[in-house]
Each structure stands twice: as structure tokens, then as C-alpha cells.
């Protein structure tokens, strides 16, 4: 989710968010991810995340009747990390980092 309309969405989405977009239960989405049938899903530590762009592109392909293309979680994770690095590099120098204050007194 974003804080403002002009802020770009994150590279990844949560499994519950992907399940809502698909109109399926979270448990079904988790089963699909385990079977590598949820486009863009990859495991990061104990958490299952979904690469937003891969997910949306693959859903579009499925909607046109094409088979799934990218199902290797290592490739999806590498793509998500690459996208995140590119976004960080594109930030202007000195831009406030909203995560810097986490854990510090206000």
C-alpha cells in the first residue's frame, strides 16, 4: 500500500493482498505458492511475498489464454531485489527515509 497517490507501490505485495486480487482465500493462495503455481511468489525468510509486476504480467497472460511463464522462485526473488535496488538508486540524494526513525524515540 502507498501513503499518497503519487507514491509508487512497493515491488512486492503480501500473500493476502495477492489472494484478494485473485478472489481466492489466503490458504488457497498459500497452497498455490507452495506448488509454485502462484505467479511471482517467493519465500523470503519465513514470509511468502509476491513480486507485483510478475504477478500482474502473468495474470494478464493467463487472461489471454497463455500458460504461466515464470515459476522459478529464485528468478522471481532476484528480479524483485533488482527492482528494489533500481528504485533505491533512483531516489534523490538526501531524500528522507521513512524507515530511519523506526525503533527510535519520537
PDB file of C-alpha atoms in Angstrom:
ATOM      1  CA  UNK A   1       0.000   0.000   0.000  1.00  0.00           C
ATOM      2  CA  UNK A   2       1.064   3.588  -0.509  1.00  0.00           C
ATOM      3  CA  UNK A   3       0.817   6.605   1.757  1.00  0.00           C
ATOM      4  CA  UNK A   4      -0.002   9.085  -1.017  1.00  0.00           C
ATOM      5  CA  UNK A   5      -1.415   8.850  -4.545  1.00  0.00           C
ATOM      6  CA  UNK A   6       1.852   9.961  -6.213  1.00  0.00           C
ATOM      7  CA  UNK A   7       3.949   7.375  -4.347  1.00  0.00           C
ATOM      8  CA  UNK A   8       4.727   4.262  -6.380  1.00  0.00           C
ATOM      9  CA  UNK A   9       3.598   0.905  -4.983  1.00  0.00           C
ATOM     10  CA  UNK A  10       6.167  -1.421  -3.459  1.00  0.00           C
ATOM     11  CA  UNK A  11       7.955  -4.004  -5.589  1.00  0.00           C
ATOM     12  CA  UNK A  12       6.249  -6.795  -3.678  1.00  0.00           C
ATOM     13  CA  UNK A  13       2.813  -7.462  -2.265  1.00  0.00           C
ATOM     14  CA  UNK A  14       1.765  -9.672   0.590  1.00  0.00           C
ATOM     15  CA  UNK A  15       0.230 -13.068   0.033  1.00  0.00           C
ATOM     16  CA  UNK A  16      -3.135 -11.880   1.469  1.00  0.00           C
ATOM     17  CA  UNK A  17      -3.118  -8.945  -0.983  1.00  0.00           C
ATOM     18  CA  UNK A  18      -2.444 -11.289  -3.929  1.00  0.00           C
ATOM     19  CA  UNK A  19      -5.215 -13.610  -2.709  1.00  0.00           C
ATOM     20  CA  UNK A  20      -7.679 -10.676  -2.550  1.00  0.00           C
ATOM     21  CA  UNK A  21      -6.763  -9.634  -6.109  1.00  0.00           C
ATOM     22  CA  UNK A  22      -7.355 -13.194  -7.297  1.00  0.00           C
ATOM     23  CA  UNK A  23     -10.567 -13.521  -5.315  1.00  0.00           C
ATOM     24  CA  UNK A  24      -9.376 -16.645  -3.504  1.00  0.00           C
ATOM     25  CA  UNK A  25      -8.760 -17.482   0.137  1.00  0.00           C
ATOM     26  CA  UNK A  26      -5.384 -16.859   1.714  1.00  0.00           C
ATOM     27  CA  UNK A  27      -4.997 -20.586   2.414  1.00  0.00           C
ATOM     28  CA  UNK A  28      -5.570 -21.424  -1.271  1.00  0.00           C
ATOM     29  CA  UNK A  29      -3.046 -18.743  -2.282  1.00  0.00           C
ATOM     30  CA  UNK A  30      -0.538 -20.257   0.181  1.00  0.00           C
ATOM     31  CA  UNK A  31      -1.123 -23.737  -1.317  1.00  0.00           C
ATOM     32  CA  UNK A  32      -0.636 -22.351  -4.835  1.00  0.00           C
ATOM     33  CA  UNK A  33       2.583 -20.628  -3.765  1.00  0.00           C
ATOM     34  CA  UNK A  34       3.893 -23.881  -2.243  1.00  0.00           C
ATOM     35  CA  UNK A  35       3.170 -25.693  -5.509  1.00  0.00           C
ATOM     36  CA  UNK A  36       4.803 -22.849  -7.476  1.00  0.00           C
ATOM     37  CA  UNK A  37       1.504 -22.058  -9.167  1.00  0.00           C
ATOM     38  CA  UNK A  38       1.103 -18.513  -7.824  1.00  0.00           C
ATOM     39  CA  UNK A  39       2.848 -16.159 -10.269  1.00  0.00           C
ATOM     40  CA  UNK A  40       5.619 -14.108  -8.697  1.00  0.00           C
ATOM     41  CA  UNK A  41       5.506 -15.848  -5.300  1.00  0.00           C
ATOM     42  CA  UNK A  42       8.777 -16.394  -3.451  1.00  0.00           C
ATOM     43  CA  UNK A  43       9.801 -17.089   0.103  1.00  0.00           C
ATOM     44  CA  UNK A  44      11.854 -14.529   1.989  1.00  0.00           C
ATOM     45  CA  UNK A  45      12.822 -15.905   5.373  1.00  0.00           C
ATOM     46  CA  UNK A  46       9.589 -17.346   6.781  1.00  0.00           C
ATOM     47  CA  UNK A  47       7.377 -14.974   4.790  1.00  0.00           C
ATOM     48  CA  UNK A  48       5.848 -15.533   1.354  1.00  0.00           C
ATOM     49  CA  UNK A  49       5.879 -12.400  -0.813  1.00  0.00           C
ATOM     50  CA  UNK A  50       4.676 -11.838  -4.355  1.00  0.00           C
ATOM     51  CA  UNK A  51       6.571  -9.775  -6.931  1.00  0.00           C
ATOM     52  CA  UNK A  52       3.915  -7.286  -8.014  1.00  0.00           C
ATOM     53  CA  UNK A  53       4.943  -6.851 -11.668  1.00  0.00           C
ATOM     54  CA  UNK A  54       5.471 -10.578 -12.319  1.00  0.00           C
ATOM     55  CA  UNK A  55       2.105 -11.323 -10.685  1.00  0.00           C
ATOM     56  CA  UNK A  56       0.216  -8.750 -12.767  1.00  0.00           C
ATOM     57  CA  UNK A  57       2.006  -9.694 -16.015  1.00  0.00           C
ATOM     58  CA  UNK A  58       1.310 -13.389 -15.518  1.00  0.00           C
ATOM     59  CA  UNK A  59      -2.348 -12.756 -14.678  1.00  0.00           C
ATOM     60  CA  UNK A  60      -2.643 -10.784 -17.895  1.00  0.00           C
ATOM     61  CA  UNK A  61      -1.060 -13.681 -19.824  1.00  0.00           C
ATOM     62  CA  UNK A  62      -3.442 -16.164 -18.179  1.00  0.00           C
ATOM     63  CA  UNK A  63      -6.355 -13.910 -19.090  1.00  0.00           C
ATOM     64  CA  UNK A  64      -5.302 -14.139 -22.737  1.00  0.00           C
ATOM     65  CA  UNK A  65      -5.123 -17.960 -22.501  1.00  0.00           C
ATOM     66  CA  UNK A  66      -1.318 -18.267 -22.364  1.00  0.00           C
ATOM     67  CA  UNK A  67       0.436 -20.613 -19.896  1.00  0.00           C
ATOM     68  CA  UNK A  68       2.424 -19.328 -16.926  1.00  0.00           C
ATOM     69  CA  UNK A  69       5.910 -18.237 -17.901  1.00  0.00           C
ATOM     70  CA  UNK A  70       7.987 -17.513 -14.799  1.00  0.00           C
ATOM     71  CA  UNK A  71       7.705 -20.048 -11.989  1.00  0.00           C
ATOM     72  CA  UNK A  72      11.258 -20.245 -10.625  1.00  0.00           C
ATOM     73  CA  UNK A  73      11.183 -18.596  -7.155  1.00  0.00           C
ATOM     74  CA  UNK A  74      14.930 -17.856  -7.309  1.00  0.00           C
ATOM     75  CA  UNK A  75      14.470 -15.872 -10.536  1.00  0.00           C
ATOM     76  CA  UNK A  76      11.466 -14.067  -9.091  1.00  0.00           C
ATOM     77  CA  UNK A  77      13.402 -13.154  -5.928  1.00  0.00           C
ATOM     78  CA  UNK A  78      16.373 -11.956  -7.996  1.00  0.00           C
ATOM     79  CA  UNK A  79      14.030  -9.820 -10.110  1.00  0.00           C
ATOM     80  CA  UNK A  80      12.350  -8.341  -7.012  1.00  0.00           C
ATOM     81  CA  UNK A  81      15.730  -7.486  -5.464  1.00  0.00           C
ATOM     82  CA  UNK A  82      16.925  -5.929  -8.727  1.00  0.00           C
ATOM     83  CA  UNK A  83      13.765  -3.812  -8.969  1.00  0.00           C
ATOM     84  CA  UNK A  84      14.141  -2.691  -5.345  1.00  0.00           C
ATOM     85  CA  UNK A  85      17.796  -1.708  -5.909  1.00  0.00           C
ATOM     86  CA  UNK A  86      16.826   0.271  -9.021  1.00  0.00           C
ATOM     87  CA  UNK A  87      14.146   2.147  -7.076  1.00  0.00           C
ATOM     88  CA  UNK A  88      16.593   2.948  -4.286  1.00  0.00           C
ATOM     89  CA  UNK A  89      19.189   4.183  -6.778  1.00  0.00           C
ATOM     90  CA  UNK A  90      16.568   6.438  -8.390  1.00  0.00           C
ATOM     91  CA  UNK A  91      15.757   8.201  -5.105  1.00  0.00           C
ATOM     92  CA  UNK A  92      17.168  11.720  -4.893  1.00  0.00           C
ATOM     93  CA  UNK A  93      20.132  12.119  -2.561  1.00  0.00           C
ATOM     94  CA  UNK A  94      19.105  13.352   0.857  1.00  0.00           C
ATOM     95  CA  UNK A  95      15.532  12.108   0.422  1.00  0.00           C
ATOM     96  CA  UNK A  96      14.033  11.318   3.807  1.00  0.00           C
ATOM     97  CA  UNK A  97      13.962   7.633   4.610  1.00  0.00           C
ATOM     98  CA  UNK A  98      10.708   6.916   6.414  1.00  0.00           C
ATOM     99  CA  UNK A  99      12.249   3.776   7.929  1.00  0.00           C
ATOM    100  CA  UNK A 100      15.159   5.587   9.643  1.00  0.00           C
ATOM    101  CA  UNK A 101      13.061   6.535  12.660  1.00  0.00           C
ATOM    102  CA  UNK A 102      11.823   3.001  13.317  1.00  0.00           C
ATOM    103  CA  UNK A 103      12.836   1.967  16.804  1.00  0.00           C
ATOM    104  CA  UNK A 104      13.871   5.482  17.857  1.00  0.00           C
ATOM    105  CA  UNK A 105      12.028   7.732  20.249  1.00  0.00           C
ATOM    106  CA  UNK A 106       9.993  10.463  18.583  1.00  0.00           C
TER     107      UNK A 106
END
